[in-house]
CSV table of C-alpha atoms in Angstrom, one decimal:
chain,number,residue,atom,x,y,z
A,156,MET,CA,0.0,0.0,0.0
A,157,ARG,CA,1.3,3.4,-1.0
A,158,ILE,CA,0.6,6.5,1.1
A,159,ILE,CA,1.7,10.1,1.2
A,160,SER,CA,3.3,10.7,4.6
A,161,SER,CA,2.1,13.7,6.8
A,162,LYS,CA,5.0,13.3,9.2
A,163,PRO,CA,8.4,14.2,7.5
A,164,ALA,CA,9.9,15.5,10.6
A,165,GLY,CA,9.4,12.2,12.4
A,166,LEU,CA,10.9,10.3,9.6
A,167,ILE,CA,14.1,12.3,9.9
A,168,LEU,CA,14.2,11.8,13.6
A,169,CYS,CA,14.0,8.1,12.9
A,170,ALA,CA,17.0,8.2,10.7
A,171,MET,CA,19.0,10.1,13.4
A,172,LEU,CA,18.1,8.0,16.4
A,173,VAL,CA,20.5,5.2,15.5
A,174,MET,CA,23.3,7.3,14.2
A,175,PRO,CA,23.6,11.2,13.9
A,176,ALA,CA,23.6,12.5,10.4
A,177,SER,CA,27.1,13.9,10.7
A,178,VAL,CA,28.4,10.8,12.1
A,179,SER,CA,26.9,8.8,9.3
A,180,VAL,CA,28.5,10.8,6.7
A,181,THR,CA,31.9,10.4,8.5
A,182,ALA,CA,31.5,6.6,8.4
A,183,GLN,CA,30.7,6.5,4.8
A,184,GLU,CA,32.8,9.4,3.3
A,185,LEU,CA,36.2,8.5,4.7
A,186,GLY,CA,38.5,7.8,1.7
A,187,PRO,CA,41.6,5.6,1.8
A,188,ASP,CA,43.9,8.6,2.2
A,189,GLU,CA,41.9,10.0,5.1
A,190,ARG,CA,41.9,6.7,6.8
A,191,GLN,CA,45.6,6.4,6.6
A,192,GLU,CA,45.9,9.9,8.1
A,193,VAL,CA,43.7,9.4,11.1
A,194,ILE,CA,45.0,5.8,11.8
A,195,ASN,CA,48.7,5.4,12.0
A,196,VAL,CA,50.8,2.6,13.6
A,197,PHE,CA,54.5,2.5,14.3
A,198,GLY,CA,56.7,-0.4,15.5
A,199,SER,CA,55.7,-3.9,16.4
A,200,LEU,CA,52.6,-4.6,18.5
A,201,PRO,CA,53.3,-5.9,22.0
A,202,ALA,CA,52.4,-9.5,22.7
A,203,ASP,CA,51.3,-8.7,26.3
A,204,LEU,CA,49.2,-5.6,27.1
A,205,SER,CA,49.1,-6.1,30.9
A,206,GLY,CA,52.0,-3.8,31.6
A,207,LEU,CA,50.9,-0.8,29.6
A,208,ALA,CA,49.3,2.3,31.0
A,209,GLU,CA,45.5,2.3,31.0
A,210,GLY,CA,44.0,4.4,28.3
A,211,PRO,CA,40.4,5.8,28.0
A,212,GLU,CA,37.3,3.7,27.4
A,213,VAL,CA,35.8,4.6,24.0
A,214,ASP,CA,32.1,4.1,23.2
A,215,GLY,CA,30.8,4.5,19.7
A,216,PHE,CA,30.7,2.6,16.3
A,217,ILE,CA,33.4,1.4,14.0
A,218,SER,CA,33.5,3.9,11.2
A,219,ALA,CA,36.7,2.6,9.3
A,220,ARG,CA,38.6,-0.6,9.5
A,221,ARG,CA,41.8,-1.7,7.7
A,222,GLY,CA,43.8,-4.7,8.9
A,223,ARG,CA,44.6,-4.2,12.7
A,224,GLN,CA,43.6,-0.5,12.6
A,225,MET,CA,40.1,0.8,13.2
A,226,GLN,CA,38.5,4.1,13.8
A,227,VAL,CA,35.7,4.4,16.4
A,228,THR,CA,33.2,7.4,16.1
A,229,SER,CA,31.4,8.5,19.2
A,230,ALA,CA,27.9,9.9,19.5
A,231,ASP,CA,29.3,13.4,19.4
A,232,GLY,CA,31.2,12.8,16.1
A,233,ASN,CA,34.7,12.6,17.6
A,234,ASN,CA,37.0,9.9,15.9
A,235,THR,CA,39.4,7.8,17.8
A,236,ALA,CA,42.2,5.7,16.2
A,237,ILE,CA,42.7,2.3,17.9
A,238,VAL,CA,44.9,-0.7,17.1
A,239,VAL,CA,43.6,-4.3,17.5
A,240,ALA,CA,46.4,-6.6,18.7
A,241,ASP,CA,46.7,-10.4,19.1
A,242,ALA,CA,46.3,-9.8,22.8
A,243,THR,CA,43.1,-7.9,22.4
A,244,GLN,CA,40.1,-9.7,24.0
A,245,ILE,CA,36.9,-9.5,21.7
A,246,ARG,CA,33.7,-10.3,23.6
A,247,ALA,CA,30.2,-10.6,22.2
A,248,SER,CA,27.1,-10.8,24.4
A,249,GLY,CA,26.7,-14.4,23.5
A,250,GLY,CA,30.2,-15.6,24.1
A,251,PHE,CA,33.9,-14.9,23.9
A,252,LEU,CA,36.2,-14.6,20.9
A,253,GLY,CA,40.0,-14.0,20.9
A,254,MET,CA,41.5,-12.5,17.9
A,255,ASN,CA,44.6,-14.8,18.2
A,256,ARG,CA,42.4,-17.8,18.4
A,257,THR,CA,39.9,-17.4,15.5
A,258,GLN,CA,39.7,-15.4,12.3
A,259,LEU,CA,36.0,-14.9,12.8
A,260,ALA,CA,36.7,-12.4,15.7
A,261,ALA,CA,38.7,-10.1,13.4
A,262,ASP,CA,36.0,-10.4,10.7
A,263,SER,CA,33.3,-9.5,13.2
A,264,LEU,CA,34.7,-5.9,13.7
A,265,ILE,CA,32.9,-4.4,10.7
A,266,ASN,CA,31.7,-0.9,9.9
A,267,GLY,CA,28.6,0.3,11.7
A,268,LEU,CA,29.2,-2.1,14.6
A,269,PRO,CA,28.5,-0.3,18.0
A,270,VAL,CA,31.3,-1.2,20.4
A,271,THR,CA,32.8,-0.3,23.8
A,272,VAL,CA,36.6,-0.5,23.7
A,273,GLU,CA,38.9,-0.6,26.7
A,274,THR,CA,42.4,0.8,25.7
A,275,VAL,CA,46.0,1.0,26.9
A,276,GLU,CA,48.5,3.5,25.7
A,277,TRP,CA,51.4,2.5,23.5
A,278,GLU,CA,53.8,4.6,21.5
A,279,GLY,CA,51.7,7.7,21.7
A,280,GLY,CA,48.6,5.9,20.5
A,281,LEU,CA,45.9,3.5,21.7
A,282,VAL,CA,45.7,-0.3,21.6
A,283,ALA,CA,42.4,-2.1,22.4
A,284,SER,CA,42.8,-4.4,25.4
A,285,ARG,CA,39.1,-5.5,25.3
A,286,ILE,CA,36.3,-4.9,22.6
A,287,LYS,CA,32.7,-5.6,23.6
A,288,PHE,CA,29.6,-5.6,21.5
A,289,LYS,CA,26.2,-7.2,21.2
A,290,ASP,CA,25.3,-10.2,19.0
A,291,SER,CA,22.1,-8.4,17.8
A,292,ASP,CA,24.3,-5.2,16.9
A,293,LEU,CA,26.6,-7.4,14.9
A,294,GLU,CA,23.8,-9.0,13.0
A,295,THR,CA,22.3,-5.6,12.1
A,296,ALA,CA,25.8,-4.2,11.1
A,297,ALA,CA,26.3,-7.1,8.9
A,298,MET,CA,22.9,-6.7,7.2
A,299,ILE,CA,23.6,-3.0,6.2
A,300,ARG,CA,27.3,-3.5,5.4
A,301,ALA,CA,26.6,-3.6,1.8
A,302,GLY,CA,25.5,0.0,2.0
A,303,THR,CA,28.8,1.4,3.5
A,304,GLY,CA,31.4,3.2,1.6
A,305,GLN,CA,34.1,0.8,2.7
A,306,GLN,CA,32.1,-2.1,1.1
A,307,PHE,CA,32.2,-0.3,-2.2
A,308,ALA,CA,36.1,-0.4,-2.1
A,309,GLU,CA,36.1,-4.0,-1.3
A,310,GLN,CA,34.0,-4.9,-4.3
A,311,GLY,CA,36.7,-3.7,-6.7
A,312,ALA,CA,36.7,-2.2,-10.1
A,313,ALA,CA,33.1,-2.6,-10.8
A,314,ILE,CA,32.4,0.0,-7.9
A,315,GLU,CA,34.5,2.6,-9.5
A,316,GLU,CA,31.7,3.7,-11.7
A,317,ASN,CA,29.4,4.3,-8.7
A,318,ALA,CA,32.1,6.2,-6.7
A,319,ALA,CA,31.9,9.4,-8.8
A,320,ALA,CA,28.1,9.5,-8.7
A,321,THR,CA,28.3,8.8,-4.9
A,322,GLU,CA,30.7,11.7,-4.2
A,323,ALA,CA,28.7,14.0,-6.4
A,324,LEU,CA,25.3,13.3,-4.7
A,325,ARG,CA,26.9,13.4,-1.2
A,326,GLY,CA,28.6,16.8,-2.0
A,327,ARG,CA,25.1,18.2,-2.8
A,328,VAL,CA,23.3,16.9,0.2
A,329,ALA,CA,25.9,16.4,2.9
A,330,ASN,CA,24.9,19.4,5.0
A,331,ILE,CA,21.2,19.3,4.4
A,332,ASP,CA,19.0,17.7,7.1
A,333,GLN,CA,15.5,18.6,5.8
A,334,TYR,CA,13.7,16.5,3.2
A,335,ASN,CA,10.4,16.5,1.4
A,336,VAL,CA,8.6,13.0,1.6
A,337,LYS,CA,7.5,12.2,-1.9
A,338,GLY,CA,5.9,8.9,-1.0
A,339,THR,CA,5.7,6.0,1.4
A,340,THR,CA,5.3,2.3,0.7
A,341,ASN,CA,4.4,0.0,3.6
A,342,VAL,CA,5.0,-3.7,3.4
A,343,TYR,CA,3.5,-6.0,6.1
A,344,PHE,CA,4.7,-9.1,8.0
A,345,ASP,CA,3.3,-12.0,10.0
A,346,THR,CA,3.8,-12.1,13.7
A,347,GLY,CA,7.5,-12.8,14.7
A,348,LYS,CA,8.4,-13.0,11.0
A,349,TRP,CA,10.7,-11.0,8.7
A,350,ASN,CA,10.3,-12.7,5.4
A,351,LEU,CA,8.8,-11.0,2.5
A,352,SER,CA,5.6,-12.2,0.6
A,353,ALA,CA,5.6,-12.3,-3.1
A,354,GLY,CA,3.2,-9.3,-3.1
A,355,ALA,CA,5.6,-7.3,-0.8
A,356,GLU,CA,8.5,-8.0,-3.1
A,357,ARG,CA,6.6,-6.6,-6.2
A,358,GLU,CA,5.5,-3.5,-4.2
A,359,LEU,CA,9.1,-2.8,-3.1
A,360,CYS,CA,10.3,-2.9,-6.7
A,361,THR,CA,7.5,-0.7,-7.8
A,362,ALA,CA,8.5,1.9,-5.1
A,363,ALA,CA,12.2,1.6,-6.3
A,364,ARG,CA,11.1,2.3,-9.9
A,365,GLU,CA,9.1,5.4,-8.7
A,366,ALA,CA,12.0,6.6,-6.7
A,367,GLU,CA,14.3,6.1,-9.7
A,368,ALA,CA,12.3,8.4,-11.8
A,369,MET,CA,12.7,11.2,-9.3
A,370,ASP,CA,15.8,13.5,-9.5
A,371,ASN,CA,18.0,13.4,-6.3
A,372,ALA,CA,15.7,10.9,-4.6
A,373,LEU,CA,16.9,9.0,-1.5
A,374,VAL,CA,15.2,6.1,0.3
A,375,LEU,CA,14.8,5.7,4.0
A,376,VAL,CA,13.8,2.3,5.3
A,377,VAL,CA,12.3,2.0,8.8
A,378,GLY,CA,11.1,-1.3,10.5
A,379,TYR,CA,8.3,-1.6,13.0
A,380,THR,CA,6.5,-4.3,15.2
A,381,ASP,CA,3.3,-4.6,17.0
A,382,SER,CA,3.2,-4.6,20.8
A,383,VAL,CA,3.5,-8.4,21.3
A,384,GLY,CA,6.8,-9.3,22.9
A,385,ASP,CA,9.3,-7.5,25.0
A,386,GLN,CA,11.2,-4.3,23.9
A,387,ASP,CA,14.5,-6.1,23.2
A,388,TYR,CA,12.9,-8.8,21.1
A,389,ASN,CA,10.9,-6.2,19.1
A,390,GLN,CA,13.9,-4.0,18.5
A,391,VAL,CA,15.9,-6.9,16.9
A,392,LEU,CA,12.8,-8.0,15.0
A,393,SER,CA,12.2,-4.5,13.5
A,394,GLU,CA,15.9,-4.3,12.5
A,395,ARG,CA,15.8,-7.7,10.8
A,396,ARG,CA,12.6,-6.6,8.8
A,397,ALA,CA,14.3,-3.4,7.7
A,398,GLY,CA,17.5,-5.3,6.8
A,399,ARG,CA,15.4,-7.8,4.7
A,400,VAL,CA,13.7,-4.9,2.8
A,401,VAL,CA,17.0,-3.2,2.2
A,402,ASN,CA,18.5,-6.4,0.8
A,403,HIS,CA,15.7,-6.8,-1.5
A,404,LEU,CA,15.6,-3.2,-2.7
A,405,GLN,CA,19.4,-3.5,-3.6
A,406,GLN,CA,19.7,-7.0,-4.8
A,407,ALA,CA,16.4,-7.6,-6.6
A,408,CYS,CA,15.2,-4.1,-7.4
A,409,GLY,CA,18.6,-2.6,-8.3
A,410,TRP,CA,18.5,0.3,-5.9
A,411,GLN,CA,21.9,1.8,-5.5
A,412,PRO,CA,23.3,1.6,-1.9
A,413,TYR,CA,24.7,5.2,-2.1
A,414,ARG,CA,21.1,6.4,-2.4
A,415,MET,CA,20.0,4.6,0.7
A,416,LEU,CA,19.9,6.4,4.1
A,417,THR,CA,20.9,4.4,7.2
A,418,PRO,CA,18.1,1.9,7.8
A,419,THR,CA,16.7,1.5,11.3
A,420,GLY,CA,14.4,-0.5,13.5
A,421,MET,CA,11.9,1.3,15.7
A,422,ALA,CA,10.3,-1.7,17.4
A,423,GLU,CA,6.7,-0.8,18.4
A,424,ALA,CA,7.0,3.0,18.2
A,425,ASP,CA,4.9,5.1,16.1
A,426,PRO,CA,2.0,2.5,15.5
A,427,LEU,CA,-0.3,3.2,12.5
A,428,ALA,CA,-3.2,1.6,14.3
A,429,ASN,CA,-4.5,0.4,17.8
A,430,ASN,CA,-2.4,-2.5,19.1
A,431,ALA,CA,-5.5,-3.7,21.1
A,432,THR,CA,-7.0,-5.4,18.2
A,433,PRO,CA,-5.7,-8.0,15.7
A,434,GLN,CA,-6.4,-5.8,12.8
A,435,GLY,CA,-4.4,-2.9,14.4
A,436,ARG,CA,-1.5,-5.1,15.2
A,437,ALA,CA,-1.4,-6.4,11.6
A,438,GLN,CA,-1.1,-2.8,10.3
A,439,ASN,CA,1.8,-2.1,12.8
A,440,ARG,CA,3.9,-5.1,11.7
A,441,ARG,CA,5.4,-3.2,8.8
A,442,VAL,CA,8.4,-1.7,7.1
A,443,SER,CA,8.0,1.8,5.7
A,444,VAL,CA,10.0,2.7,2.6
A,445,ASN,CA,10.1,6.5,2.4
A,446,ILE,CA,11.1,8.3,-0.8
A,447,LEU,CA,12.8,11.5,0.1
A,448,VAL,CA,14.2,14.5,-1.7
A,449,SER,CA,16.2,17.3,-0.1
A,450,LYS,CA,14.1,20.5,0.2
A,451,ALA,CA,17.2,22.3,-1.2
A,452,LEU,CA,17.2,20.1,-4.3
A,453,ASP,CA,13.5,19.4,-4.9
A,454,GLY,CA,12.5,20.5,-8.4
A,455,LEU,CA,16.0,20.9,-9.6
């Protein structure tokens, strides 16, 4: 079902709840040269971190990663360069991983992953002594990884054609935080599910074609649940629904990742209907695909 939204301000707030707009740009716009400037390592990493002076604890999300070097961006937009050593302990909420024990631990430190990093000081910089994150956050970060700037670089020469278009579009909208909502398509889900029906898949590709026909259009995907279940469960469920829609838009409908704003899950917030009835709950188990155009660019 396609509707015209009457709450554009609420949509922008949704986009910013997970990640401030300035932070999102930092995570996706860092080029290879910039990453090398902000993350620099000298000498050989120590095998034992226990004797080093304690550094600050850093909370934020991983905004750049190259080998043992990563950048963590905090909620206020500050970037911190941190080195991951063999002795670094990497803990997930569901278990323990040591980087020197399994390659999976190193691979789990991907762009967009919220982390808490305990550090020690070494040669004028910081080395991670312990990195902690939630399993659910890792799953969400993995779902949206295809939409990050670093993923473009990893995909090789075929992405070079998109790079110029990406930078041109970002250069025009990077400092604009107000959008006109040109249309909203809602797709619906069964209780506790995040798989798409055939009808929903068709509606999503129709929405992508409509957005493609608009100059300067971006897409914001927001997932929701009904009120059944606790908040933690519904948060993960709404993120999974949003991630499934993003994957379909990009993989089946051909929507370019650089024209996708950061997707988010809003659990049972902002219901369309009363959760007291089965019919109302069915309307609230949805993902909204919002077509946005910056007010400064609308009509250009």
